[in-house]
PDB file of C-alpha atoms and ligand atoms in Angstrom:
ATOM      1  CA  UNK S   7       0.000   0.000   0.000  1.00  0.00           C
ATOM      2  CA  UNK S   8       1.507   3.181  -1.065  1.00  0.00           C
ATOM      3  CA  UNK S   9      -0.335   6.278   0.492  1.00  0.00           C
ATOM      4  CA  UNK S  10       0.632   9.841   1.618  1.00  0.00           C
ATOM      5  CA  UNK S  11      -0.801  11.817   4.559  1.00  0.00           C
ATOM      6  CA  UNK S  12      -1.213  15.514   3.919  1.00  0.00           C
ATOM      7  CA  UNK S  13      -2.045  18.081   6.847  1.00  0.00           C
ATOM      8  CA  UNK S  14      -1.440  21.249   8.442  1.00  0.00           C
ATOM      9  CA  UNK S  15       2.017  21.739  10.335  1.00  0.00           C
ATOM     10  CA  UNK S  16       0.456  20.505  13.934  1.00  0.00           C
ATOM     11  CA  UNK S  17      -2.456  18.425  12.657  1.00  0.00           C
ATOM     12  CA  UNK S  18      -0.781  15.040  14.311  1.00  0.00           C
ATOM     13  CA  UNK S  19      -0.039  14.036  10.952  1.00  0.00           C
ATOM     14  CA  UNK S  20       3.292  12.196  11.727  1.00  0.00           C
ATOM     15  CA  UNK S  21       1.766  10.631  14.926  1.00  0.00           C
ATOM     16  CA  UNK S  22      -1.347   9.199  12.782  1.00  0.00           C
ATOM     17  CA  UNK S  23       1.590   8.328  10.423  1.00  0.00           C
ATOM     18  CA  UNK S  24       3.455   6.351  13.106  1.00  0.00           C
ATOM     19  CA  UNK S  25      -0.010   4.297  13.819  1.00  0.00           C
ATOM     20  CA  UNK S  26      -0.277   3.457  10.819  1.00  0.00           C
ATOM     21  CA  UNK S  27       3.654   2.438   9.506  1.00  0.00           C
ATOM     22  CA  UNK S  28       3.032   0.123  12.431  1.00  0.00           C
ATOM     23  CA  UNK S  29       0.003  -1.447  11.845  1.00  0.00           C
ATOM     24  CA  UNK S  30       0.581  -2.186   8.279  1.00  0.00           C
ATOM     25  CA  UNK S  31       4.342  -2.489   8.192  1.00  0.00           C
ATOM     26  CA  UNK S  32       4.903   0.517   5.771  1.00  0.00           C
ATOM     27  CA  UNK S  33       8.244   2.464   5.755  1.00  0.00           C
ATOM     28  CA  UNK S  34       7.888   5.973   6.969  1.00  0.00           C
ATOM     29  CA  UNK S  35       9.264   8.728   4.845  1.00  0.00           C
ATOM     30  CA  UNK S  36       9.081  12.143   6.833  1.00  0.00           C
ATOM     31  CA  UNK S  37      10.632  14.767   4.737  1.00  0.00           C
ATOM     32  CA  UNK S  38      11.011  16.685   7.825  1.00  0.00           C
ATOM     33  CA  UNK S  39      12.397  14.435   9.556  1.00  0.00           C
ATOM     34  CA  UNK S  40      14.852  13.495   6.761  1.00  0.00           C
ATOM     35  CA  UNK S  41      15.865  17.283   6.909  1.00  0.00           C
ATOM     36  CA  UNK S  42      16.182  17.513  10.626  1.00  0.00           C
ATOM     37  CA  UNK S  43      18.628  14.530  10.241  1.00  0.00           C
ATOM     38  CA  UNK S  44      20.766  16.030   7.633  1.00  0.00           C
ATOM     39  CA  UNK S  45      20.670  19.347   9.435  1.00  0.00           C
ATOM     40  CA  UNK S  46      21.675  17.425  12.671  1.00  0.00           C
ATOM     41  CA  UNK S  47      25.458  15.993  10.310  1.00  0.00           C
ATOM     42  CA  UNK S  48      26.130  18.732   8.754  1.00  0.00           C
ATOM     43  CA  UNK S  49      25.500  17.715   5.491  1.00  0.00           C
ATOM     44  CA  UNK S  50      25.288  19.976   2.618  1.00  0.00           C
ATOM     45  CA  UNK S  51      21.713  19.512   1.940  1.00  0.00           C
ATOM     46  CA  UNK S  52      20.902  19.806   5.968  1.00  0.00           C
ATOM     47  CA  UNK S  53      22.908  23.264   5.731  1.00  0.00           C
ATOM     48  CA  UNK S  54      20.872  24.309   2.637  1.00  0.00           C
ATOM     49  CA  UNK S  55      17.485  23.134   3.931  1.00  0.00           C
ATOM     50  CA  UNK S  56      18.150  25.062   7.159  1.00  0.00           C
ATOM     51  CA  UNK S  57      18.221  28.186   5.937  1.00  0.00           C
ATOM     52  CA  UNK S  58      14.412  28.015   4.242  1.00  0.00           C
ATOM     53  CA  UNK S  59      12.936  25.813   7.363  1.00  0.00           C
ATOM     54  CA  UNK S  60      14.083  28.364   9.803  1.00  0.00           C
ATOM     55  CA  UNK S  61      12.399  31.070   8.166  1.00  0.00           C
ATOM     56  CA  UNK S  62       9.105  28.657   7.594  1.00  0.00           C
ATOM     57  CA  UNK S  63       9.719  28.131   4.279  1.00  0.00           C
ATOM     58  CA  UNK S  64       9.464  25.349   1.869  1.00  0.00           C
ATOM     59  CA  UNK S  65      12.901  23.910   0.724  1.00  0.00           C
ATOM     60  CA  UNK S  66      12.933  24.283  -2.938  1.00  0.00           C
ATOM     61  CA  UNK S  67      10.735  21.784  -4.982  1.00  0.00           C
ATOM     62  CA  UNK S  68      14.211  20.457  -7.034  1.00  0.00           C
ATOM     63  CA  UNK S  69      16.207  19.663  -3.569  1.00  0.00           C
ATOM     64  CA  UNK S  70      13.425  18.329  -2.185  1.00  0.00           C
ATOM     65  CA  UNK S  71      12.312  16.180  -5.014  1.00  0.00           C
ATOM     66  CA  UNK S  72      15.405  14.257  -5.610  1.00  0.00           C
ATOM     67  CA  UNK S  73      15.824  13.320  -1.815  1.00  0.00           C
ATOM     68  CA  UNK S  74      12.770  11.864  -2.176  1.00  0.00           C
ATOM     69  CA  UNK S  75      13.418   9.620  -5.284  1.00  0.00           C
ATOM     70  CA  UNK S  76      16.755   8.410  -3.820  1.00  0.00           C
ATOM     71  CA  UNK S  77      14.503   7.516  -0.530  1.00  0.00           C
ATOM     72  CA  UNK S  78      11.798   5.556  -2.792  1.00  0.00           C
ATOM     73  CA  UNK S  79      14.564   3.622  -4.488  1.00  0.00           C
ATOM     74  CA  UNK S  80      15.616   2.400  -1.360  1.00  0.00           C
ATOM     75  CA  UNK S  81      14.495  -1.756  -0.396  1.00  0.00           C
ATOM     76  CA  UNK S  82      12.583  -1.017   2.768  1.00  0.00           C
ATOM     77  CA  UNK S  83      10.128   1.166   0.251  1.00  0.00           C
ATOM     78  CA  UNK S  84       9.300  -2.044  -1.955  1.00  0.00           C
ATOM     79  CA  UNK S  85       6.600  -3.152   0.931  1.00  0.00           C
ATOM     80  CA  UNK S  86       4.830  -0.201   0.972  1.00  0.00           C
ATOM     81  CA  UNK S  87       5.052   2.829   2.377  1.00  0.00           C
ATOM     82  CA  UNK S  88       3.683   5.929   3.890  1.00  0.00           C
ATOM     83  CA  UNK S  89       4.732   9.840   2.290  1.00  0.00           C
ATOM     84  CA  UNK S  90       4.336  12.528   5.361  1.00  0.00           C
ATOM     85  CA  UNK S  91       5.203  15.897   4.627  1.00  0.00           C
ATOM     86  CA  UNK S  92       5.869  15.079   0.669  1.00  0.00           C
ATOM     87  CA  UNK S  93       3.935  16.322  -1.482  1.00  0.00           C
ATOM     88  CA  UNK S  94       3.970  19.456  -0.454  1.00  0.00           C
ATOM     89  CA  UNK S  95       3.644  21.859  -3.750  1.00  0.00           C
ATOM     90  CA  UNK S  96       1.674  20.844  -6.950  1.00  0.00           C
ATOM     91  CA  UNK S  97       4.909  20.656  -8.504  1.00  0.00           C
ATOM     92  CA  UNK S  98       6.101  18.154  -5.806  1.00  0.00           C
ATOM     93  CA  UNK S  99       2.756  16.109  -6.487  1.00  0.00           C
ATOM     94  CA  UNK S 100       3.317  16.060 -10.431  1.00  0.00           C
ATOM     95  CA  UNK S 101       7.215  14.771  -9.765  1.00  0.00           C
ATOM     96  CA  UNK S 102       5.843  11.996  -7.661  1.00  0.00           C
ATOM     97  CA  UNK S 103       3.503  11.076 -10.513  1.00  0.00           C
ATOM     98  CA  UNK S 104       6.014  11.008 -12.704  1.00  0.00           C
ATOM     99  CA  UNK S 105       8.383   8.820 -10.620  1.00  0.00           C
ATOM    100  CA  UNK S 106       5.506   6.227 -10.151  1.00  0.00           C
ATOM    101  CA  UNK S 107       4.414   5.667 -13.359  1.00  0.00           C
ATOM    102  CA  UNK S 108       8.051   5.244 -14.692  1.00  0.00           C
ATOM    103  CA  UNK S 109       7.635   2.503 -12.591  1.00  0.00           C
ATOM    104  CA  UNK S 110       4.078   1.355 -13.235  1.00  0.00           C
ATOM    105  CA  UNK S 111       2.857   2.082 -10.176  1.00  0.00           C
ATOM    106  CA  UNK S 112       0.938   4.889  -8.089  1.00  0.00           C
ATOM    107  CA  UNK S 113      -0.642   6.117  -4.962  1.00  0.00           C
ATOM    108  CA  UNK S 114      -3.128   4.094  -3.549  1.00  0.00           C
ATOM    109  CA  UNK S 115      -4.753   6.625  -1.601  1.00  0.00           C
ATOM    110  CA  UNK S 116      -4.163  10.436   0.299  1.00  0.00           C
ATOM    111  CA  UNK S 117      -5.058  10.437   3.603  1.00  0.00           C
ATOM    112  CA  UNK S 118      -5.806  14.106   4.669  1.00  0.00           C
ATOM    113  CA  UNK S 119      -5.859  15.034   8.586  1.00  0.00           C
ATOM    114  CA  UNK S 120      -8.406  17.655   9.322  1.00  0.00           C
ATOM    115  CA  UNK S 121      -7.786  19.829  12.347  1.00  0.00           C
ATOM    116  CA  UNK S 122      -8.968  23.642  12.994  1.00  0.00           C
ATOM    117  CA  UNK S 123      -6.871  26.427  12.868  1.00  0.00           C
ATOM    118  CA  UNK S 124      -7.400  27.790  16.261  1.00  0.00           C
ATOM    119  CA  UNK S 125      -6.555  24.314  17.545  1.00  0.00           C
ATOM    120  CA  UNK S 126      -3.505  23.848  15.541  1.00  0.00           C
ATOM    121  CA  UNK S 127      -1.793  26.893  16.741  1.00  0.00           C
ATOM    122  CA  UNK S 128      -2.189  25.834  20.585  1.00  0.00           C
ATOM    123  CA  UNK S 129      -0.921  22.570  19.318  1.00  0.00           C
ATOM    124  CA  UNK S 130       2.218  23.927  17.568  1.00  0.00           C
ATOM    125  CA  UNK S 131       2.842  26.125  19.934  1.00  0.00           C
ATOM    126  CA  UNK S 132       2.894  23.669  23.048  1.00  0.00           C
ATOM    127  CA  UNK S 133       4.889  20.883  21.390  1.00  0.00           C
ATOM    128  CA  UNK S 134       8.110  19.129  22.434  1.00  0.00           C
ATOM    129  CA  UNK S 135       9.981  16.485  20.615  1.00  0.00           C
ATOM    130  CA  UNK S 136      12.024  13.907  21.896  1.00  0.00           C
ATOM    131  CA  UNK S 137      15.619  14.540  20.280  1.00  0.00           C
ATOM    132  CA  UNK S 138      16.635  10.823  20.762  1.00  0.00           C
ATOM    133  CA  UNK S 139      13.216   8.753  19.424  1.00  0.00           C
ATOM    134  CA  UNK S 140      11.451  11.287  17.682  1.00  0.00           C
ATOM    135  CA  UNK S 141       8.050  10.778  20.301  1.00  0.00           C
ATOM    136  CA  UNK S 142       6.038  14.047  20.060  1.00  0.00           C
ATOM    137  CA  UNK S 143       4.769  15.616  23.439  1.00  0.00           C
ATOM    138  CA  UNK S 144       2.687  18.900  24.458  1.00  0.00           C
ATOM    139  CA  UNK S 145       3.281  20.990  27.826  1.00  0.00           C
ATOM    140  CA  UNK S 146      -0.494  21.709  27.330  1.00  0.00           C
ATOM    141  CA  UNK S 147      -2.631  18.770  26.276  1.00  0.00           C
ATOM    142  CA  UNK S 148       0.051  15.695  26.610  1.00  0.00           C
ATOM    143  CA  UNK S 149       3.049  16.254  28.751  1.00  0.00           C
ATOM    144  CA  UNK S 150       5.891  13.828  29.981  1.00  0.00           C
ATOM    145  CA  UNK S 151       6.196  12.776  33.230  1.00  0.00           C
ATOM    146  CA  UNK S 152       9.418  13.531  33.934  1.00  0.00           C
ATOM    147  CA  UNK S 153       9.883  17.167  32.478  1.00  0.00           C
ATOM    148  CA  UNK S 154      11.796  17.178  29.047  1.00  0.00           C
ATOM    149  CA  UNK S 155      12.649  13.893  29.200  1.00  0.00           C
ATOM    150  CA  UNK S 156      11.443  11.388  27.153  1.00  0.00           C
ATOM    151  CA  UNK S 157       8.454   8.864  28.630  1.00  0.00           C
ATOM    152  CA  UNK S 158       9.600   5.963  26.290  1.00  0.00           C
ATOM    153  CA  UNK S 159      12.993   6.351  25.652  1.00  0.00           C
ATOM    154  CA  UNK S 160      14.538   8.743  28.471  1.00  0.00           C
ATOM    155  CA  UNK S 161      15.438  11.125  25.933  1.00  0.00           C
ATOM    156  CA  UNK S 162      15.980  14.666  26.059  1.00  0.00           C
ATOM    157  CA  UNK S 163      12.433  16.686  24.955  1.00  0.00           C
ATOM    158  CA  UNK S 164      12.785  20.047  23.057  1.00  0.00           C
ATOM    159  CA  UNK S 165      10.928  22.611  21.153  1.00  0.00           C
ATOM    160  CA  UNK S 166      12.036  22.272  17.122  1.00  0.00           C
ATOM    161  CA  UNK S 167      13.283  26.374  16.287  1.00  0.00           C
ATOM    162  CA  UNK S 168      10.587  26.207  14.062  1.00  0.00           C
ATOM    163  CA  UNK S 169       7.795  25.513  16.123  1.00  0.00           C
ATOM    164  CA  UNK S 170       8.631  28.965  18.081  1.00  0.00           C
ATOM    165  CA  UNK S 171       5.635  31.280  17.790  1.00  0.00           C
ATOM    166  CA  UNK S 172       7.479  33.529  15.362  1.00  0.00           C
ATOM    167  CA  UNK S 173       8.103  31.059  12.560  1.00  0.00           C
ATOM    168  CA  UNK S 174       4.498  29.056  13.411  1.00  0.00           C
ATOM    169  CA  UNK S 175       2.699  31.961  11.612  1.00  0.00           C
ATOM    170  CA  UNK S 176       4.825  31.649   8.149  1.00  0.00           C
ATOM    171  CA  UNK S 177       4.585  28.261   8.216  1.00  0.00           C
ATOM    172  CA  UNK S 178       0.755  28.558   8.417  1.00  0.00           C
ATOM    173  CA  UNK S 179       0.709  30.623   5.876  1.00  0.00           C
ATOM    174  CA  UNK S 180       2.800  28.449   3.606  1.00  0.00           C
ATOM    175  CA  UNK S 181       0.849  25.224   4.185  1.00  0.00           C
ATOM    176  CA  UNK S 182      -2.553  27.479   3.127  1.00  0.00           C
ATOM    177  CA  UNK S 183      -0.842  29.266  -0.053  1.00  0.00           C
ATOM    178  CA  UNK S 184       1.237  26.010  -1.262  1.00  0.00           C
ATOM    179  CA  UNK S 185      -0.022  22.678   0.142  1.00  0.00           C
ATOM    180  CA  UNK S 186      -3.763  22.870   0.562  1.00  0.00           C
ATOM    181  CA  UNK S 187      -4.474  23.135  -2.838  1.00  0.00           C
ATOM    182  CA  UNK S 188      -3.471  19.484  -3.070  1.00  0.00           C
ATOM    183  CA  UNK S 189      -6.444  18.191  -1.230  1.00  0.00           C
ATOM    184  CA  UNK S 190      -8.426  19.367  -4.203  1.00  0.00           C
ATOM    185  CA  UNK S 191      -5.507  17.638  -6.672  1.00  0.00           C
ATOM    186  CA  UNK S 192      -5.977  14.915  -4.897  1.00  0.00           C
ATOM    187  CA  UNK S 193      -9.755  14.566  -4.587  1.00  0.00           C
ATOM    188  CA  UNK S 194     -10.423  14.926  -8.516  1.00  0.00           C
ATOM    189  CA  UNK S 195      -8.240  11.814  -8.668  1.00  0.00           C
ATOM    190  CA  UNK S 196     -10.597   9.956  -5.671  1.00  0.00           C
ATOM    191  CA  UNK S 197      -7.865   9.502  -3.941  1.00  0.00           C
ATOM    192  CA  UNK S 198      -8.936  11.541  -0.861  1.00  0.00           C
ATOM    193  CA  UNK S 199      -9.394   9.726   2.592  1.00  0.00           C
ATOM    194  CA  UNK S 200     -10.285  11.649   5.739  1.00  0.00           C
ATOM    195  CA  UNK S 201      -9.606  12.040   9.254  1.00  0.00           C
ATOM    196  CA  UNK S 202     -10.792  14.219  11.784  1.00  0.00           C
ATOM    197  CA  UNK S 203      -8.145  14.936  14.496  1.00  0.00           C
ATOM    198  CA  UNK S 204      -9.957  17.891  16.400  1.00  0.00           C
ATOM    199  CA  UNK S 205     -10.859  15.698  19.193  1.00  0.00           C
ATOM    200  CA  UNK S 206      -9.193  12.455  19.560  1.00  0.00           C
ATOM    201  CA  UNK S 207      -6.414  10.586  17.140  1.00  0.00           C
ATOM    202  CA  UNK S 208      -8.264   7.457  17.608  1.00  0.00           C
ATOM    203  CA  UNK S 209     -11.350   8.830  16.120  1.00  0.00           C
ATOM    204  CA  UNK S 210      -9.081   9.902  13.594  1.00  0.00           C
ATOM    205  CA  UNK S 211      -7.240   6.788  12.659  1.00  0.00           C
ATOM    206  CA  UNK S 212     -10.796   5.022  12.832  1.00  0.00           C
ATOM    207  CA  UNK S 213     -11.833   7.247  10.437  1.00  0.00           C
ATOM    208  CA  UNK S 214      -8.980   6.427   7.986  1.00  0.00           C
ATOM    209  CA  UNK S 215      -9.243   2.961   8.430  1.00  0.00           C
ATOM    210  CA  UNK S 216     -12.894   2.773   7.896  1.00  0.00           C
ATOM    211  CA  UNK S 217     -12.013   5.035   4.493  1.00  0.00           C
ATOM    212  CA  UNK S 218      -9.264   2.605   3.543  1.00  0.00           C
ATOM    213  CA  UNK S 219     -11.559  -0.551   4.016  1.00  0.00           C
ATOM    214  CA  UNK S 220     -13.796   1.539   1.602  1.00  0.00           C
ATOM    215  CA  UNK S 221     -11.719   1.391  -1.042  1.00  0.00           C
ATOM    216  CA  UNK S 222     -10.532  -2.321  -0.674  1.00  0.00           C
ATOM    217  CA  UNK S 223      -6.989  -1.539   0.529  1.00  0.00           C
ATOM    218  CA  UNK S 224      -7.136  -3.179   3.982  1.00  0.00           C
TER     219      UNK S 224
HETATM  220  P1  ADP B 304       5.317  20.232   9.894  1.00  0.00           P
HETATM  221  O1  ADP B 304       4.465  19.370   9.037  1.00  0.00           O
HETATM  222  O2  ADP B 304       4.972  20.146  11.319  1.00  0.00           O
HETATM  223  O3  ADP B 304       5.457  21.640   9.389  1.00  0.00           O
HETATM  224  P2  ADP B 304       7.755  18.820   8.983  1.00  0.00           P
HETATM  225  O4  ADP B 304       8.621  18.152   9.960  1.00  0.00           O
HETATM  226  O5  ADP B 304       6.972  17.982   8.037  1.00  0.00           O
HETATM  227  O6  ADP B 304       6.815  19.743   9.866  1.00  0.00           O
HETATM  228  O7  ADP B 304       8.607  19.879   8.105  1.00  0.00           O
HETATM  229  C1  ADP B 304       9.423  20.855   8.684  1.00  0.00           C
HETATM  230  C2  ADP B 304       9.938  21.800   7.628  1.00  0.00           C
HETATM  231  O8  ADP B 304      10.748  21.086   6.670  1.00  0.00           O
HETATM  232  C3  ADP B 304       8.874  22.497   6.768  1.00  0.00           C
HETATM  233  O9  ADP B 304       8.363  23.664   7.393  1.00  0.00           O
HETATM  234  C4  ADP B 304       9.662  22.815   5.489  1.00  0.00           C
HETATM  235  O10 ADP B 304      10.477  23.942   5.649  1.00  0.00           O
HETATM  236  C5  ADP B 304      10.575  21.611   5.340  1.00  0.00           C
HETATM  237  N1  ADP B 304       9.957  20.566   4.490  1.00  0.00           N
HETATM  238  C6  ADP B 304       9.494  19.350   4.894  1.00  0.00           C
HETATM  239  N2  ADP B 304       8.984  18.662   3.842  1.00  0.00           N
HETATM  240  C7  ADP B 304       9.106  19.462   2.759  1.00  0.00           C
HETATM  241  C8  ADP B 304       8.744  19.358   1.374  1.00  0.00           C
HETATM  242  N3  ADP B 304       8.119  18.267   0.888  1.00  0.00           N
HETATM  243  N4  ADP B 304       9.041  20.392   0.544  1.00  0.00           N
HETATM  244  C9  ADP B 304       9.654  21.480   1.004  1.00  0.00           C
HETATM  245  N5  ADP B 304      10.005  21.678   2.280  1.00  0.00           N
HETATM  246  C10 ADP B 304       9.743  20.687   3.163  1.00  0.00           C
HETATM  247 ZN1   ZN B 305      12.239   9.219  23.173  1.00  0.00          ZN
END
């Protein structure tokens, strides 16, 4: 099953995403986190990406594109996987297209998380990450026990720079100007599957399952 999960920054995309890599043994490809990563090394891309994600920008379409298709090539991907944070533009969405049916295949469906915009701020704005597992925390509505450390793991928790308040706002913006218009891309193909994650994520993931048992895919 190949399927992407589209939302806005905050929505509990990547935690739906983890439920899901798990329960049908998908590889998870998170752009962001891919970035984070290379940022973390030193690498050439993480030094380039850094520069647009502090600001709350989008890393440019071409850098962004090819990490992806070297990530898809890999063996883990052959069993399926799950796309969260990629696509991101319309031009992102076309490449993918393009890379999939050079092989014959394509996206089985495009799971979007719905969450209000009053609720994603507070969301944003009280998260925490853990730095060693990558478990996602808020001060507000899901703290640790211990503070900043890590309930699973024992790592340390931290605010990502660009969850500060300042850089929240741009990245709002972004996701409404450059992403969004990809639920519609998406929905004239019938690819569209949603979730409602304004209350609780296992209404949410109930949701998507129900949706993906819909269309015969589980
Ligand atoms: P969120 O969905 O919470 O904004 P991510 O971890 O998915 O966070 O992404 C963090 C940042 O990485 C984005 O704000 C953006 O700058 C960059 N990024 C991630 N994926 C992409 C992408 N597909 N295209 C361009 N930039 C991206
Ligand atoms: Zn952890």
């Amino acid at each position: 099953m190949k399927l992407i999960i589209l939302g806005a920054p905050g929505s509990g995309k990547g935690t739906s995403a983890t439920v899901l890599r798990e329960e049908f043994s998908l590889a998870h490809i998170s752009t962001g986190d891919i970035f984070r990563a290379n940022i973390k090394g030193n690498t050439p891309l993480g030094i380039e990406a850094k520069s647009y994600i502090d600001k709350g920008q989008l890393v440019p379409d071409s850098l962004t594109i090819s990490m992806v298709e070297d990530r898809l090539n890999q063996d883990d991907c052959a069993k399926g996987y799950i796309l969260d944070g990629f696509p991101r533009t319309i031009a992102q969405a076309e490449a993918l297209d393009e890379m999939l049916s050079k092989k014959n295949t394509g996206i089985d469906a495009v799971l979007s998380i719905v969450v209000d915009d009053e609720e994603i701020k507070a969301r944003v704005a009280g998260r925490r990450v853990c730095e060693k597992c990558g478990a996602s925390y808020n001060v507000n509505f899901k703290p640790t026990k211990v503070e900043n450390v890590c309930d699973l793991c024992g790592g340390k928790v931290y605010q990502r720079d660009d969850d500060k308040p300042e850089t929240v706002e741009a990245r709002l913006k972004t996701y409404y100007k450059n992403t969004q218009p990809l639920i519609d891309f998406y929905d004239k193909k019938g690819l569209i599957v949603e979730g409602d994650n304004n209350k609780d994520s296992q209404i949410c993931i109930d949701q998507i399952k129900e949706g993906l048992k819909a269309k015969g895919l589980i």
